[in-house]
Short mmCIF file of C-alpha atoms in Angstrom, two decimals:
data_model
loop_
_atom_site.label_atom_id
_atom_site.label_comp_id
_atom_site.label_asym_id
_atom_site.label_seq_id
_atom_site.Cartn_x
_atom_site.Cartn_y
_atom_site.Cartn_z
CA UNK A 5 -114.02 48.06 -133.64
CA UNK A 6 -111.90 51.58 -134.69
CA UNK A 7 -110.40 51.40 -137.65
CA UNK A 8 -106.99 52.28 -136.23
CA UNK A 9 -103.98 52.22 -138.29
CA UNK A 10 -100.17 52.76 -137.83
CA UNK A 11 -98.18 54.70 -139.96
CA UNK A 12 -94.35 55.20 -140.24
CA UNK A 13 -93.15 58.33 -141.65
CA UNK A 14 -89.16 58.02 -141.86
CA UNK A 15 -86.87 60.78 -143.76
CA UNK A 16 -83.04 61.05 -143.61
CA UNK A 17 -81.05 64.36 -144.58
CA UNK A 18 -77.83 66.49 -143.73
CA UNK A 19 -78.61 69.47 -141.53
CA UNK A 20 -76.06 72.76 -141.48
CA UNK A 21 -75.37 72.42 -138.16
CA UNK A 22 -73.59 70.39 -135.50
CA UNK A 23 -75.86 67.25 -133.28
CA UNK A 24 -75.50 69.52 -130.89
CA UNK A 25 -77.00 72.32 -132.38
CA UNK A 26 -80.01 70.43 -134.01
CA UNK A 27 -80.53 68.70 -130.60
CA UNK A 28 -81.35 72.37 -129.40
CA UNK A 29 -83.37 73.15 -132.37
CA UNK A 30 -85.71 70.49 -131.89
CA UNK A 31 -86.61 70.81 -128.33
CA UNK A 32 -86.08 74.26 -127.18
CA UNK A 33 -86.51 76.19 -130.49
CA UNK A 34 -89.16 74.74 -132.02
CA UNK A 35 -91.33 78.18 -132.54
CA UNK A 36 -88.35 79.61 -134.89
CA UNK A 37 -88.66 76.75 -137.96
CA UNK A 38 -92.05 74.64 -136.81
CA UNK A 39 -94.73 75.29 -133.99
CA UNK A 40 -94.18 76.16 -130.60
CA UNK A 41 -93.95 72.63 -128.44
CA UNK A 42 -93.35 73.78 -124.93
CA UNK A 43 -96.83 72.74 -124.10
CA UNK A 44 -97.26 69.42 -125.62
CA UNK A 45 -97.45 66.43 -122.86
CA UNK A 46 -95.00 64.31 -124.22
CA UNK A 47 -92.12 62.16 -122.36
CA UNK A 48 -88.84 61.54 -123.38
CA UNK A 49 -88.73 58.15 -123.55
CA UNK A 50 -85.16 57.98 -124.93
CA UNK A 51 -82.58 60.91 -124.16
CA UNK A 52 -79.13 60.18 -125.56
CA UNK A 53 -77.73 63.79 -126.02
CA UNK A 54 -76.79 64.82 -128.55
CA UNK A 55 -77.58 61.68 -130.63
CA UNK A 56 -80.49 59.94 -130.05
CA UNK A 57 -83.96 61.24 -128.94
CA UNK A 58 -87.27 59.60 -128.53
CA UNK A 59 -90.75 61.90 -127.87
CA UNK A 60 -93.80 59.70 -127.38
CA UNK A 61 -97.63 60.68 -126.28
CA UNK A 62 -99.83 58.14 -125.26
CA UNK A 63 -103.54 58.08 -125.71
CA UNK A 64 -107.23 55.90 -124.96
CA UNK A 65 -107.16 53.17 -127.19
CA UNK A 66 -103.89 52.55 -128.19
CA UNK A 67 -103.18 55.55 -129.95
CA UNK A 68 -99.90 57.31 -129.74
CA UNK A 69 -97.60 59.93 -131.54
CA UNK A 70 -93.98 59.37 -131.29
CA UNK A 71 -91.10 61.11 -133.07
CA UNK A 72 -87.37 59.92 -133.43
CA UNK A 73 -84.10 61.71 -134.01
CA UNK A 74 -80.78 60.13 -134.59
CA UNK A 75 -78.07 62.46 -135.30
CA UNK A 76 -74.70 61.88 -136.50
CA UNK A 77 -71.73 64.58 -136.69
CA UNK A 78 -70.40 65.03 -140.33
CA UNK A 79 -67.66 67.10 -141.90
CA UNK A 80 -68.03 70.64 -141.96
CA UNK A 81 -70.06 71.17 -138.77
CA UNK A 82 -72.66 69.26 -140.18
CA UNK A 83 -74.91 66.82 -139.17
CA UNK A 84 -77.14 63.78 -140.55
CA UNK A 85 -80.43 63.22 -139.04
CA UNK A 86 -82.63 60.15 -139.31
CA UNK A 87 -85.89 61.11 -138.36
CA UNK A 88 -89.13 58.80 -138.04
CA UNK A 89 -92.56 60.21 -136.79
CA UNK A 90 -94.98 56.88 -136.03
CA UNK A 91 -98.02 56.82 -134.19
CA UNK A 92 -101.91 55.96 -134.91
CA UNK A 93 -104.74 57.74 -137.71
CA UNK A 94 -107.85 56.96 -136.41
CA UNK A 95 -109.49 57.96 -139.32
CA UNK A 96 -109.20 59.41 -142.81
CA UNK A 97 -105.92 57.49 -142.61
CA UNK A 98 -104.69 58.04 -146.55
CA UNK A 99 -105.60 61.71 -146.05
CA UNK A 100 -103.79 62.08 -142.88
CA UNK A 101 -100.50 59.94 -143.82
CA UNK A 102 -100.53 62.14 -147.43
CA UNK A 103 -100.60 65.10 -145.79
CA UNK A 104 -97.83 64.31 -142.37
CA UNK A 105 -95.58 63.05 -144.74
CA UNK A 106 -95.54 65.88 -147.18
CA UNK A 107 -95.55 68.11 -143.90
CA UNK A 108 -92.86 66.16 -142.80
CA UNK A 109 -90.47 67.10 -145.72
CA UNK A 110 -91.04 71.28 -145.62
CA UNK A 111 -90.59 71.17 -141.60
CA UNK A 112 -86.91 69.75 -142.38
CA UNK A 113 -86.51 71.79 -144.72
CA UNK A 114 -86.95 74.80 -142.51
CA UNK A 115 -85.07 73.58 -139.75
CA UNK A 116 -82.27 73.77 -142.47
CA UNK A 117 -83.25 77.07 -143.31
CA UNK A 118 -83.35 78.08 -139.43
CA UNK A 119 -79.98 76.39 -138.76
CA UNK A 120 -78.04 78.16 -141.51
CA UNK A 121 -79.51 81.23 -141.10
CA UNK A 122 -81.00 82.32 -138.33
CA UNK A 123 -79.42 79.74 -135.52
CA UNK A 124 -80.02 80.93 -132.22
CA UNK A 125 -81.55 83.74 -132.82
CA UNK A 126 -84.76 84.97 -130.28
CA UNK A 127 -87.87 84.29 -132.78
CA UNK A 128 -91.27 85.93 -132.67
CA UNK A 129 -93.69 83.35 -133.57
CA UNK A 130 -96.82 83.84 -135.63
CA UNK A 131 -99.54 81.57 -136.50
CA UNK A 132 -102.75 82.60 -139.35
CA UNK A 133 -105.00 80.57 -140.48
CA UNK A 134 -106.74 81.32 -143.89
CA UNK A 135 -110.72 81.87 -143.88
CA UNK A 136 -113.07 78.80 -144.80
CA UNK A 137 -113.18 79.89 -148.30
CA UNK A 138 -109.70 78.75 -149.19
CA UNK A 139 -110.64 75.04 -148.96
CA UNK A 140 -110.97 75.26 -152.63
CA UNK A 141 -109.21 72.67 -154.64
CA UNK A 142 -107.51 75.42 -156.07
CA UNK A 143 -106.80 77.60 -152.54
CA UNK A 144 -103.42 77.47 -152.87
CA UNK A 145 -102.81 78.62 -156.03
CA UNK A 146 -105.06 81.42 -155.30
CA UNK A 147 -102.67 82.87 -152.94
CA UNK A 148 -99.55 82.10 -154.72
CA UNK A 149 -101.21 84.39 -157.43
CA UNK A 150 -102.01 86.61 -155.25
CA UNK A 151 -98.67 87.03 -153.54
CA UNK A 152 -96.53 87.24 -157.06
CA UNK A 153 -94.77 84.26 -156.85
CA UNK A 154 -96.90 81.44 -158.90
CA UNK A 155 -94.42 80.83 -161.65
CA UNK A 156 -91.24 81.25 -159.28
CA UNK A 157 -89.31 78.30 -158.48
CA UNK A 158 -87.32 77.84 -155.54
CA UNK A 159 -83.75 79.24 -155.35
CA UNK A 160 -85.19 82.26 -157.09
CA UNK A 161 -84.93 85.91 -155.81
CA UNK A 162 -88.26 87.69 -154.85
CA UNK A 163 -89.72 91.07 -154.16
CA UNK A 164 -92.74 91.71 -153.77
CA UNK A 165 -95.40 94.50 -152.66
CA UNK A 166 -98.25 92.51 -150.06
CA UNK A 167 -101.12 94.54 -149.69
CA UNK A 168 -101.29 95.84 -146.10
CA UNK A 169 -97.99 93.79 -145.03
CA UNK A 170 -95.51 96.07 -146.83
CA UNK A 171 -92.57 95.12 -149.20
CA UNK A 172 -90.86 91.54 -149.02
CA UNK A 173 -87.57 90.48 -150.39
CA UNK A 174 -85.00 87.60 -149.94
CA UNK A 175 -85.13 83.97 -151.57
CA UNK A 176 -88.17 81.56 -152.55
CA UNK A 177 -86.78 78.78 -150.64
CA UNK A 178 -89.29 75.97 -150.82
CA UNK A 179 -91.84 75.82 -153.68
CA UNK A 180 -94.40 72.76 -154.62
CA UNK A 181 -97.80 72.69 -155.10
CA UNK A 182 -98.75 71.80 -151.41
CA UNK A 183 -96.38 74.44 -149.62
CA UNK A 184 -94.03 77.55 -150.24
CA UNK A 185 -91.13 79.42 -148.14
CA UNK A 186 -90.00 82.48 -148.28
CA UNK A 187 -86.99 83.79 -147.11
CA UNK A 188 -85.63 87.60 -146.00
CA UNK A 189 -82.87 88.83 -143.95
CA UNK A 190 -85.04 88.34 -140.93
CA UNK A 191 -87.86 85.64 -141.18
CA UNK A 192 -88.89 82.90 -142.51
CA UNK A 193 -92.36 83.12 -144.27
CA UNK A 194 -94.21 79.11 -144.17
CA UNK A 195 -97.43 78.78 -146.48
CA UNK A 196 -99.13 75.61 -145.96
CA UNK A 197 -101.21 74.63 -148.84
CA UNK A 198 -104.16 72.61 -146.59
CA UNK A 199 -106.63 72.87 -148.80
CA UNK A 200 -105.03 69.76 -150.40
CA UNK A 201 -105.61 67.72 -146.84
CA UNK A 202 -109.14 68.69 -145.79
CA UNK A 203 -108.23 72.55 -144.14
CA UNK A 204 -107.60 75.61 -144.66
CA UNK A 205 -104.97 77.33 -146.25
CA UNK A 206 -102.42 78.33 -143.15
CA UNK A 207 -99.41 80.21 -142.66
CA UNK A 208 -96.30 80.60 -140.13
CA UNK A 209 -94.17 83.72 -139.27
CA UNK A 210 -91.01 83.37 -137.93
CA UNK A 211 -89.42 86.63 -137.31
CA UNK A 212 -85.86 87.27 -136.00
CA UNK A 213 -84.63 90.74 -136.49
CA UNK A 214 -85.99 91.63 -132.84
CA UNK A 215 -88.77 93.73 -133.38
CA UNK A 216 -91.42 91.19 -134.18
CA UNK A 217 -94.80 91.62 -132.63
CA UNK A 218 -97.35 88.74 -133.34
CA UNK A 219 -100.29 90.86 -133.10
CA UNK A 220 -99.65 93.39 -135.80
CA UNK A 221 -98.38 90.46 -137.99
CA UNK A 222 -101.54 88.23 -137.73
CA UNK A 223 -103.72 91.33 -137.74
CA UNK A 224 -101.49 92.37 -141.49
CA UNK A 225 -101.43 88.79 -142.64
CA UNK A 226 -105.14 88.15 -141.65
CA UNK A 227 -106.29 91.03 -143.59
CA UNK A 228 -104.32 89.74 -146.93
CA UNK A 229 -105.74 86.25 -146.54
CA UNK A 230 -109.31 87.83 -146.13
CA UNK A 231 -109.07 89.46 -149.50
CA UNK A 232 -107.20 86.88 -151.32
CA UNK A 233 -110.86 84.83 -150.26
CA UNK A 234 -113.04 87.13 -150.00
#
């Protein structure tokens, strides 16, 4: 007998941008503030637009993912969403919830970012993953160090010199000790402190000033993360 468990992950917030628009951001452009989705086998099992939406995979065993939204129009242009993510750990289950939920809080956070900034915009998409060495307990402090931006809380300006990358500067707009974001006129910079969770150190690109090209970026990017390890 599995030790299978359900979890519940449920957050509520206000999103800069009409039902509508976050209705779009969460199933067609996922790749400009999360992952891209296109592929993923899921059904709709619920598909209220622009209000209510219900994603569910199915798996051997029992297990299942599922994710929620429920969107309400506010003042403004605004909207609220009440989003749940439930499904099944099969194992490592206080490892797995700690680190989904924690996830769960910096992905709606850059969907806000996306939506006020950047809404609608074509995205180039970039995905690099840190080397094995940054499983450390203290991996992601290491790269915080090495980027400049250890002591800088969020809402503070940056600019900063990344070796092989080039210059950077905009907004830190997320900063805890599991993830950062970083914010220019163009993209949105995601650093995903995984060491915390059993992985590596990762990081997201999502570029929209229309000259993005994901294989110089994860080649550039790559190269940092290789020396910030090595």
């Amino acid at each position: 007998m599995t030790d299978n468990r359900r979890f519940d992950i449920v957050a509520d917030t206000e999103l800069p941008g009409t039902p509508e628009r976050v209705w779009n951001a969460v199933t067609a452009d996922t790749a400009a503030w999360m992952l891209p989705t296109d592929q993923w086998p899921d059904v709709k099992t619920t598909e209220e637009f622009p209000t209510h939406l219900v994603s569910r995979m199915d798996g051997p065993d029992g297990w299942f993912n599922q994710l929620e939204h429920v969107l309400e129009p506010l003042d403004g242009g605004r909207a609220k969403l009440h989003y749940v993510h439930s499904g099944i750990f099969a194992d490592n289950w206080d490892e797995q919830y700690d680190g989904a939920s924690k996830h769960t809080e910096f992905y709606l956070h850059t969907l806000g970012q996306y939506l006020q900034y950047f809404d609608g915009k074509p995205v180039v998409f970039t995905d690099i993953q840190a080397p094995a060495a940054s499983q450390t307990p203290d991996g992601f402090v290491q790269l915080k160090k090495a980027l400049g931006v250890a002591d800088v809380a969020a809402g503070s300006r940056f600019d900063l010199d990344v070796d092989g990358v080039g210059r950077l500067s905009g907004e830190v707009d997320f900063s805890n000790e599991n993830f950062l974001g970083l914010r220019t006129d163009d993209t949105l910079y995601r650093f995903f402190g995984r060491n915390a969770f059993g992985a590596p150190v990762g990081m997201t690109v999502h570029e929209f000033g229309g000259s993005g090209d994901s294989e110089l970026t994860a080649k550039a990017w790559g190269a940092f993360l290789e020396k910030v390890y090595a």
